[in-house]
CSV table of C-alpha atoms and ligand atoms in Angstrom, one decimal:
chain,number,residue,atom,x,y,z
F,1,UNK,CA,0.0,0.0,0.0
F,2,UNK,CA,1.4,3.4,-0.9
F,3,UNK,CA,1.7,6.1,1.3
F,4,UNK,CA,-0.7,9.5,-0.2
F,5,UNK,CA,2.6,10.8,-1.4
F,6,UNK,CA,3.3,7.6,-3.4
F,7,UNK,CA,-0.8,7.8,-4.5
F,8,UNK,CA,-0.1,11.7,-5.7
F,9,UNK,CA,3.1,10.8,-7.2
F,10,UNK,CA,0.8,7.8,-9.5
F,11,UNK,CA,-1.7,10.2,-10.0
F,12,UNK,CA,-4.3,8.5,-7.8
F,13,UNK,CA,-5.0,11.9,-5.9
F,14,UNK,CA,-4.6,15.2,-7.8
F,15,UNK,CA,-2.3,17.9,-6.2
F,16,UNK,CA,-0.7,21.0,-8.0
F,17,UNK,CA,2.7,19.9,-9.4
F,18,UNK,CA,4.9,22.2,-9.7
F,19,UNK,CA,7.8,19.8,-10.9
F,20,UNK,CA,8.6,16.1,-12.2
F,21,UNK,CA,11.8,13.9,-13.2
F,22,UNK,CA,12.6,10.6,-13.3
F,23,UNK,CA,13.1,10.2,-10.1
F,24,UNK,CA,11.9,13.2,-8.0
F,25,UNK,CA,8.6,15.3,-7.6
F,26,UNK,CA,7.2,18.4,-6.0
F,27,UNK,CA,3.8,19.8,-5.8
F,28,UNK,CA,2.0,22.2,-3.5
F,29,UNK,CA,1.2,21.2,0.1
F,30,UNK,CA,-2.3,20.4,0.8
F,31,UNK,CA,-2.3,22.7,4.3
F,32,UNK,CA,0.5,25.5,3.3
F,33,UNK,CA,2.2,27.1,6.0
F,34,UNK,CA,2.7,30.2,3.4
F,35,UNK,CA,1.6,30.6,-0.2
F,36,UNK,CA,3.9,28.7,-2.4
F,37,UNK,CA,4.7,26.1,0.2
F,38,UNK,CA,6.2,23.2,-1.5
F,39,UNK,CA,7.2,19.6,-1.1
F,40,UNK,CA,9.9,18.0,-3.0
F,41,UNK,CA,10.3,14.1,-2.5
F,42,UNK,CA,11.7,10.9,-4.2
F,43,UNK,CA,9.5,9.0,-6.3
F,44,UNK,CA,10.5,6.1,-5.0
F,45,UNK,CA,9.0,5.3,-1.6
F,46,UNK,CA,11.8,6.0,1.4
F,47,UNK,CA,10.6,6.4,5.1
F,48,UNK,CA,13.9,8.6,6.5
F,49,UNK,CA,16.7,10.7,4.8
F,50,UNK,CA,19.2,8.1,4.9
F,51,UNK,CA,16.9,5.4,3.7
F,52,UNK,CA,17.6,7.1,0.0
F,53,UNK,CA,19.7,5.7,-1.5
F,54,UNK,CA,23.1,8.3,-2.5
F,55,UNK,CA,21.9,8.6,-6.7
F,56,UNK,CA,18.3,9.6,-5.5
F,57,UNK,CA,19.5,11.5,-3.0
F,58,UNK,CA,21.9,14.0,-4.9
F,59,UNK,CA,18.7,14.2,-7.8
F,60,UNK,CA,16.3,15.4,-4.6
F,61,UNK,CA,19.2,18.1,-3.5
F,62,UNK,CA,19.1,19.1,-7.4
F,63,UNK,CA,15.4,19.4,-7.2
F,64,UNK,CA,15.3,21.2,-3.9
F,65,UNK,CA,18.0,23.7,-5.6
F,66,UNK,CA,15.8,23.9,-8.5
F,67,UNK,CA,12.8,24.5,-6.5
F,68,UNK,CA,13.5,27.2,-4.4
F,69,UNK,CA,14.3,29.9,-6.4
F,70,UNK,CA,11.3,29.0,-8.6
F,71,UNK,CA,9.1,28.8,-5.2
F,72,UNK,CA,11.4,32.2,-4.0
F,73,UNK,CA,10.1,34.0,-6.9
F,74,UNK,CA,6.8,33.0,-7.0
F,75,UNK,CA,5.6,34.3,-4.2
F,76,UNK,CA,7.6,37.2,-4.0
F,77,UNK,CA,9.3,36.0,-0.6
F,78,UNK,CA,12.1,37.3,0.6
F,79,UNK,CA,14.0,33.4,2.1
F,80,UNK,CA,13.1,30.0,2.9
F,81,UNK,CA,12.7,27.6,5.7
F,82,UNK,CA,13.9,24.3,4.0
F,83,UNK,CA,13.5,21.1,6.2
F,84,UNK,CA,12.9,17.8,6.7
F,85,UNK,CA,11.1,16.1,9.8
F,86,UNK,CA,12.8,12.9,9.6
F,87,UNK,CA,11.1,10.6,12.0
F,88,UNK,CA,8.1,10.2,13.7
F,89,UNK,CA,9.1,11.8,16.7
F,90,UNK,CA,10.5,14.7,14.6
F,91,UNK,CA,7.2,15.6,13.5
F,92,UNK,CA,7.0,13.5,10.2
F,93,UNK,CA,3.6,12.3,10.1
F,94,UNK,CA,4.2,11.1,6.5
F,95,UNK,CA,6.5,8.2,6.1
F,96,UNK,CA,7.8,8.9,2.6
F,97,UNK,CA,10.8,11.4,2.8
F,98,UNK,CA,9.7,14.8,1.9
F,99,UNK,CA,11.9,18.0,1.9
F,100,UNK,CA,9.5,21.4,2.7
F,101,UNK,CA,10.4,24.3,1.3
F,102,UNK,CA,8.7,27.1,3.2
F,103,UNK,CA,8.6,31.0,1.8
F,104,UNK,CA,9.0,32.9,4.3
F,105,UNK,CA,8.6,37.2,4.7
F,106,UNK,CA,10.2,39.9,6.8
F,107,UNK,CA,7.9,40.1,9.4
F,108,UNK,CA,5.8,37.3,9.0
F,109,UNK,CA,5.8,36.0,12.9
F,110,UNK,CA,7.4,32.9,11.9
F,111,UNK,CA,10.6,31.9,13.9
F,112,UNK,CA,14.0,30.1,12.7
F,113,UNK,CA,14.6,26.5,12.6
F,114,UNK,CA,16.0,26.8,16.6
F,115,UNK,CA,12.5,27.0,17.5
F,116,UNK,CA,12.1,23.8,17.1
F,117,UNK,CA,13.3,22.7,20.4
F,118,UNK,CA,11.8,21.9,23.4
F,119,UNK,CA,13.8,22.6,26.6
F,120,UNK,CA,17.4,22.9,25.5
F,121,UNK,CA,19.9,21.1,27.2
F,122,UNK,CA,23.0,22.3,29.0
F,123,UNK,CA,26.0,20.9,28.4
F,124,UNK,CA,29.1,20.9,29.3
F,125,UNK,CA,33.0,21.4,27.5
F,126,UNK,CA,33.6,17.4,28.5
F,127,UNK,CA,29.9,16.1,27.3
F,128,UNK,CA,30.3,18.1,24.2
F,129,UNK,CA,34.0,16.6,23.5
F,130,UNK,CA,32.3,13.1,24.6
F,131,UNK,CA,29.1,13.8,21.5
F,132,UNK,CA,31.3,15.3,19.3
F,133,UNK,CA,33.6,12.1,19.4
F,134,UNK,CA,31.0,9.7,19.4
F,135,UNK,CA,29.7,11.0,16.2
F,136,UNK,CA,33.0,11.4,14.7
F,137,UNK,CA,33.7,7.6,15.2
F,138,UNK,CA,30.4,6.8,13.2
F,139,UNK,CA,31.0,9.1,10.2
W,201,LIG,P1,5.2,16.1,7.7
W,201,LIG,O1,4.5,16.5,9.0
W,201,LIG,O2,5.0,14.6,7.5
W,201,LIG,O3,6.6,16.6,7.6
W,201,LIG,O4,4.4,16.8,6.6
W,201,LIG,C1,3.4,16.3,5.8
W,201,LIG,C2,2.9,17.4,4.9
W,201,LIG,O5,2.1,16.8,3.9
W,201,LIG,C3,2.0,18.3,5.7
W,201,LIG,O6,2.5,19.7,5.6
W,201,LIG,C4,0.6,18.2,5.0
W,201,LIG,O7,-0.1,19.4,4.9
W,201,LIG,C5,1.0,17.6,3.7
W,201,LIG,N1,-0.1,16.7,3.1
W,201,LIG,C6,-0.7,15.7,3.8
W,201,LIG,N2,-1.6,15.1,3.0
W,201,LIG,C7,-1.5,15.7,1.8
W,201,LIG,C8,-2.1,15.6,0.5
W,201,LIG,O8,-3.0,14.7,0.3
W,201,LIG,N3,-1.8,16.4,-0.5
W,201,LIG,C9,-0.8,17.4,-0.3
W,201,LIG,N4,-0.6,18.1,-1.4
W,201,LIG,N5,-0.2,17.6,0.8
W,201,LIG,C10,-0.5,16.8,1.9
């Protein structure tokens, strides 16, 4: 069973596309957080980011770079909020990777990406040293 994004991408459910490839797809978001808010995913089913594999992965970063200008001018906005929730408890509520691109205006009450967090922690030189070498060892 495909997820909606995989029923849009077959044409099962209509949504405004704004962009297809071979391998990569964008159309309007149903529930825009600003006019022109676009989604840009694989065509290919993935749940999470690294999921894709590294050829469908660099096409979706050239249609993300493609996108937002197009989305950028548009809508007449002056930046972008581009972004991923990439897992459930990140927010993603649908599991086929999709990259938002948000417009975004001076002075439209939205915040930066940092507002994302909940409480923040407060760490120390030693626990950083310790997370910084524990994800060095894994890259
Ligand atoms: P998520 O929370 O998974 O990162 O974002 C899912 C996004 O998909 C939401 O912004 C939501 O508005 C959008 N969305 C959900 N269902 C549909 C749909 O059927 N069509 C379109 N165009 N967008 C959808």
């Amino acid at each position: 069973m495909s997820t909606i994004f995989g029923q849009i991408v077959d044409g099962e459910i209509p949504a405004r596309v704004v962009y297809e490839d071979e391998t990569t797809f964008a159309f309007l978001d149903a529930n825009p957080l600003a006019p022109g808010h676009t989604l840009v995913i694989p065509k290919d089913e993935y749940e999470r980011l690294n999921d894709v594999p590294e050829d469908v992965a660099a096409d979706l970063y050239a249609t993300i770079h493609r996108v937002i200008p197009a989305v950028e001018e548009a809508v007449d906005a002056d930046a972008t909020t581009v972004a991923f929730n990439n897992g459930e408890a990140a927010g993603q509520e649908v599991p086929h990777v999709h990259c938002h691109v948000v417009p975004r205006f001076e002075g439209d009450g939205g915040g930066p990406i940092h507002a994302i967090a909940g409480e923040t922690p407060d760490l120390d030189d030693d626990e950083l040293d310790e997370i910084a070498d524990e994800i060095a060892d894994r890259t």
